[in-house]
Coordinates of C-alpha atoms and ligand atoms in Angstrom, one line a residue:
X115 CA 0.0 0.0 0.0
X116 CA 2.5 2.3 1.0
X117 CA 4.4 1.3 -2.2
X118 CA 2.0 2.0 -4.0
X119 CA 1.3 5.4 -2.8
X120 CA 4.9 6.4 -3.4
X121 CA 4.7 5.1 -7.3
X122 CA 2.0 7.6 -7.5
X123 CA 3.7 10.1 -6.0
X124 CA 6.6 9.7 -7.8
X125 CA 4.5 10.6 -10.9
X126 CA 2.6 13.3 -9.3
X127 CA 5.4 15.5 -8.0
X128 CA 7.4 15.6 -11.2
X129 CA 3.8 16.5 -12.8
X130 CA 3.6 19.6 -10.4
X131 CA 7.2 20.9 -11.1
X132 CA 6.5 20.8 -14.6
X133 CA 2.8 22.8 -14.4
X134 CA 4.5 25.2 -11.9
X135 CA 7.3 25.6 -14.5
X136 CA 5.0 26.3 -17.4
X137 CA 3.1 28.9 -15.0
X138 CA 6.0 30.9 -13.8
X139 CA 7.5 30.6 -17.7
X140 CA 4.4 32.4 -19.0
X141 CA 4.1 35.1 -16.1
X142 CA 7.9 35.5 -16.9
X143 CA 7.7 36.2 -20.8
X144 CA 5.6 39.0 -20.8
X145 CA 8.1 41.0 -18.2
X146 CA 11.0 40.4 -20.4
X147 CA 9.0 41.5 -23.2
X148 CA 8.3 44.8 -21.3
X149 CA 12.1 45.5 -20.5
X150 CA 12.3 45.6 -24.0
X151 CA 10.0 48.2 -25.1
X152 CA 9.8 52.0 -24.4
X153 CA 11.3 53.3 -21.2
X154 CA 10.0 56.2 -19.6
X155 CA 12.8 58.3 -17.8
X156 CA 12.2 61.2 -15.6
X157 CA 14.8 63.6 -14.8
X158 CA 16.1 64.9 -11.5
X159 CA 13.6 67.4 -10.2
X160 CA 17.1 69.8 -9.8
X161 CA 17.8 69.3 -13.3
X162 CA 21.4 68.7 -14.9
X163 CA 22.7 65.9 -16.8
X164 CA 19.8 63.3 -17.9
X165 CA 20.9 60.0 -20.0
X166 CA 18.7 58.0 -22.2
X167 CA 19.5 54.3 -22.5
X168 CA 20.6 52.5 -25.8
X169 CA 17.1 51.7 -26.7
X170 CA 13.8 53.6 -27.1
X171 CA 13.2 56.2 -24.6
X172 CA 10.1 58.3 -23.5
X173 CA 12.8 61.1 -21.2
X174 CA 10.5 63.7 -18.9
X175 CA 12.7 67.0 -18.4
X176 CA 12.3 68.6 -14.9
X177 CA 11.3 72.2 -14.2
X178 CA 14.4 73.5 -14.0
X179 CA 17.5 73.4 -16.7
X180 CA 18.4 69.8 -18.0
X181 CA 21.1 68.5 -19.9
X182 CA 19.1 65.4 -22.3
X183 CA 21.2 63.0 -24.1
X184 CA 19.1 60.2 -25.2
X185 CA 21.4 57.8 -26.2
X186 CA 20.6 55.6 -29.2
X187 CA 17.0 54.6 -30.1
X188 CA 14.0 56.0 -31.0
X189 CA 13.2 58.9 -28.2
X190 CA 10.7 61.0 -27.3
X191 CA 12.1 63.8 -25.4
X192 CA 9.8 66.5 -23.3
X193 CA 12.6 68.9 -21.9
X194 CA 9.2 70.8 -20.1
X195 CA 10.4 73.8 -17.8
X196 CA 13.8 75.8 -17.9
X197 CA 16.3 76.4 -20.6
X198 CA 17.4 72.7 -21.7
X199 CA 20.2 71.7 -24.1
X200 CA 18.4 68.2 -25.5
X201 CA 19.9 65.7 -27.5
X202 CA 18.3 63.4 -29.5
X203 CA 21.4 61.4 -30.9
X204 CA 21.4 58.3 -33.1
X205 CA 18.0 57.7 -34.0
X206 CA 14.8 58.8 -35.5
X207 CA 13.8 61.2 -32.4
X208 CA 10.8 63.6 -31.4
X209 CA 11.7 66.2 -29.5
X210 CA 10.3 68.7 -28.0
X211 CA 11.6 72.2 -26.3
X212 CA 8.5 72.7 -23.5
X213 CA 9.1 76.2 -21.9
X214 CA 11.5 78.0 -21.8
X215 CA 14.8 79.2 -24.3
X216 CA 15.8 75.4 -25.3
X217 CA 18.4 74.7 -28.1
X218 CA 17.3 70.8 -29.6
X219 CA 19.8 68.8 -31.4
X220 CA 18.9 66.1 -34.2
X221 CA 22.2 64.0 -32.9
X222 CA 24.9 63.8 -30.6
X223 CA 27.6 65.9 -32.0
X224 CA 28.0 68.7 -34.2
X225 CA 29.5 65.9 -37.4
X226 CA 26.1 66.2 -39.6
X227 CA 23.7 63.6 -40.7
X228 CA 22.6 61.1 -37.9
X229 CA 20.7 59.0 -41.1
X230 CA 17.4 59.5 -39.1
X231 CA 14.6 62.3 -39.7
X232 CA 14.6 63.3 -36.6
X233 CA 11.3 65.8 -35.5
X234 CA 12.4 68.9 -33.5
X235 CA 9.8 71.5 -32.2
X236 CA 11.0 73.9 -29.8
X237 CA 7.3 74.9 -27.9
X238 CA 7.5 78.1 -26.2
X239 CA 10.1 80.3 -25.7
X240 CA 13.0 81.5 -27.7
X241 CA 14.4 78.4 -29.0
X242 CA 16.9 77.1 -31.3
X243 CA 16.7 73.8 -33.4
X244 CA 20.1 71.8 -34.7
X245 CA 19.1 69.9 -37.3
X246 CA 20.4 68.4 -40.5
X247 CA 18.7 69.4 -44.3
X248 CA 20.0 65.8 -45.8
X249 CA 18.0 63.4 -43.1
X250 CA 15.0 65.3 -43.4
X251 CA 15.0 66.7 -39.9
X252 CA 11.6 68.6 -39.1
X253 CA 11.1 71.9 -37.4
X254 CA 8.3 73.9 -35.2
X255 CA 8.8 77.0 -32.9
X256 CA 12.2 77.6 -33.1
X257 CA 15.0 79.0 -35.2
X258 CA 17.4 76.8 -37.1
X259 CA 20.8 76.4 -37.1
X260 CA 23.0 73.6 -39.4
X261 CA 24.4 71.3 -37.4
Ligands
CA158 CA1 17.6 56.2 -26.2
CA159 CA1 12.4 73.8 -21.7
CA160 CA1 18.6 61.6 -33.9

Protein backbone atom coordinates (compact mmCIF):
# COMPACT_ATOMS: atom_id res chain seq x y z
CA UNK A 1 0.00 0.00 0.00
CA UNK A 2 2.49 2.29 0.95
CA UNK A 3 4.41 1.34 -2.20
CA UNK A 4 2.02 2.04 -4.03
CA UNK A 5 1.31 5.37 -2.80
CA UNK A 6 4.93 6.39 -3.40
CA UNK A 7 4.73 5.10 -7.34
CA UNK A 8 1.97 7.60 -7.55
CA UNK A 9 3.67 10.06 -5.98
CA UNK A 10 6.65 9.71 -7.79
CA UNK A 11 4.45 10.62 -10.91
CA UNK A 12 2.58 13.26 -9.27
CA UNK A 13 5.39 15.53 -7.99
CA UNK A 14 7.35 15.59 -11.19
CA UNK A 15 3.80 16.50 -12.79
CA UNK A 16 3.60 19.57 -10.38
CA UNK A 17 7.21 20.86 -11.15
CA UNK A 18 6.46 20.81 -14.60
CA UNK A 19 2.78 22.78 -14.41
CA UNK A 20 4.49 25.23 -11.90
CA UNK A 21 7.29 25.61 -14.48
CA UNK A 22 5.01 26.32 -17.43
CA UNK A 23 3.07 28.92 -15.00
CA UNK A 24 6.02 30.87 -13.83
CA UNK A 25 7.46 30.60 -17.72
CA UNK A 26 4.35 32.39 -19.00
CA UNK A 27 4.10 35.11 -16.08
CA UNK A 28 7.89 35.55 -16.88
CA UNK A 29 7.73 36.21 -20.80
CA UNK A 30 5.58 39.01 -20.78
CA UNK A 31 8.06 41.04 -18.19
CA UNK A 32 10.97 40.42 -20.39
CA UNK A 33 8.99 41.53 -23.23
CA UNK A 34 8.32 44.81 -21.26
CA UNK A 35 12.15 45.52 -20.54
CA UNK A 36 12.33 45.64 -23.95
CA UNK A 37 9.96 48.19 -25.11
CA UNK A 38 9.78 52.01 -24.45
CA UNK A 39 11.34 53.31 -21.21
CA UNK A 40 10.03 56.17 -19.56
CA UNK A 41 12.76 58.28 -17.79
CA UNK A 42 12.24 61.24 -15.59
CA UNK A 43 14.84 63.57 -14.77
CA UNK A 44 16.15 64.87 -11.53
CA UNK A 45 13.59 67.40 -10.19
CA UNK A 46 17.09 69.77 -9.80
CA UNK A 47 17.79 69.35 -13.32
CA UNK A 48 21.42 68.68 -14.92
CA UNK A 49 22.72 65.93 -16.79
CA UNK A 50 19.85 63.33 -17.87
CA UNK A 51 20.85 60.00 -19.98
CA UNK A 52 18.65 57.97 -22.24
CA UNK A 53 19.52 54.25 -22.49
CA UNK A 54 20.63 52.46 -25.78
CA UNK A 55 17.09 51.68 -26.67
CA UNK A 56 13.77 53.62 -27.10
CA UNK A 57 13.21 56.18 -24.60
CA UNK A 58 10.11 58.30 -23.49
CA UNK A 59 12.80 61.13 -21.20
CA UNK A 60 10.51 63.67 -18.88
CA UNK A 61 12.73 66.99 -18.41
CA UNK A 62 12.27 68.55 -14.86
CA UNK A 63 11.29 72.17 -14.23
CA UNK A 64 14.41 73.55 -14.04
CA UNK A 65 17.52 73.39 -16.72
CA UNK A 66 18.42 69.80 -18.04
CA UNK A 67 21.14 68.47 -19.91
CA UNK A 68 19.06 65.38 -22.30
CA UNK A 69 21.21 62.96 -24.10
CA UNK A 70 19.07 60.22 -25.15
CA UNK A 71 21.41 57.80 -26.20
CA UNK A 72 20.58 55.58 -29.23
CA UNK A 73 16.98 54.56 -30.11
CA UNK A 74 13.96 55.99 -31.04
CA UNK A 75 13.15 58.88 -28.23
CA UNK A 76 10.67 61.03 -27.31
CA UNK A 77 12.08 63.77 -25.41
CA UNK A 78 9.83 66.54 -23.25
CA UNK A 79 12.60 68.92 -21.94
CA UNK A 80 9.17 70.80 -20.08
CA UNK A 81 10.37 73.84 -17.75
CA UNK A 82 13.82 75.77 -17.95
CA UNK A 83 16.33 76.44 -20.57
CA UNK A 84 17.35 72.65 -21.74
CA UNK A 85 20.18 71.74 -24.09
CA UNK A 86 18.44 68.24 -25.50
CA UNK A 87 19.88 65.72 -27.50
CA UNK A 88 18.29 63.36 -29.48
CA UNK A 89 21.40 61.39 -30.86
CA UNK A 90 21.42 58.35 -33.09
CA UNK A 91 18.04 57.67 -34.03
CA UNK A 92 14.75 58.76 -35.53
CA UNK A 93 13.82 61.22 -32.36
CA UNK A 94 10.77 63.60 -31.42
CA UNK A 95 11.70 66.24 -29.48
CA UNK A 96 10.26 68.72 -27.95
CA UNK A 97 11.62 72.18 -26.25
CA UNK A 98 8.50 72.75 -23.48
CA UNK A 99 9.08 76.20 -21.89
CA UNK A 100 11.52 77.97 -21.77
CA UNK A 101 14.77 79.22 -24.32
CA UNK A 102 15.81 75.41 -25.29
CA UNK A 103 18.45 74.66 -28.13
CA UNK A 104 17.32 70.85 -29.57
CA UNK A 105 19.76 68.77 -31.42
CA UNK A 106 18.93 66.13 -34.17
CA UNK A 107 22.18 64.00 -32.87
CA UNK A 108 24.89 63.84 -30.56
CA UNK A 109 27.62 65.89 -32.00
CA UNK A 110 28.05 68.72 -34.17
CA UNK A 111 29.48 65.92 -37.44
CA UNK A 112 26.07 66.18 -39.59
CA UNK A 113 23.74 63.60 -40.69
CA UNK A 114 22.59 61.10 -37.91
CA UNK A 115 20.75 59.03 -41.07
CA UNK A 116 17.43 59.53 -39.14
CA UNK A 117 14.59 62.28 -39.66
CA UNK A 118 14.55 63.34 -36.58
CA UNK A 119 11.31 65.85 -35.49
CA UNK A 120 12.35 68.85 -33.45
CA UNK A 121 9.85 71.53 -32.18
CA UNK A 122 11.03 73.87 -29.80
CA UNK A 123 7.30 74.88 -27.91
CA UNK A 124 7.52 78.10 -26.19
CA UNK A 125 10.12 80.29 -25.71
CA UNK A 126 13.04 81.50 -27.72
CA UNK A 127 14.36 78.35 -29.04
CA UNK A 128 16.92 77.07 -31.27
CA UNK A 129 16.66 73.76 -33.44
CA UNK A 130 20.09 71.80 -34.75
CA UNK A 131 19.12 69.91 -37.31
CA UNK A 132 20.41 68.42 -40.55
CA UNK A 133 18.71 69.37 -44.28
CA UNK A 134 19.99 65.79 -45.75
CA UNK A 135 18.04 63.42 -43.12
CA UNK A 136 15.02 65.34 -43.45
CA UNK A 137 14.97 66.65 -39.91
CA UNK A 138 11.61 68.57 -39.06
CA UNK A 139 11.07 71.87 -37.39
CA UNK A 140 8.31 73.91 -35.22
CA UNK A 141 8.77 77.02 -32.89
CA UNK A 142 12.16 77.58 -33.10
CA UNK A 143 14.99 78.98 -35.20
CA UNK A 144 17.44 76.81 -37.06
CA UNK A 145 20.80 76.39 -37.06
CA UNK A 146 23.01 73.59 -39.38
CA UNK A 147 24.36 71.34 -37.40
CA1 LIG B 1 17.62 56.20 -26.23
CA1 LIG C 1 12.41 73.76 -21.73
CA1 LIG D 1 18.59 61.65 -33.94
Amino acid sequence: MTTKNNRKLTKIIPLAFGLVAIIAGMSVVPSLGQQEATAAINCPSGGGACYGTSGNDTIYGSANRDIILAGAGDDTIFGNGGDDNIYGEAGKDTISGGAGNDNLYHSGSASGSDGFADSLDGDSGSDTCHWNSSDGDTMANCTSIPW
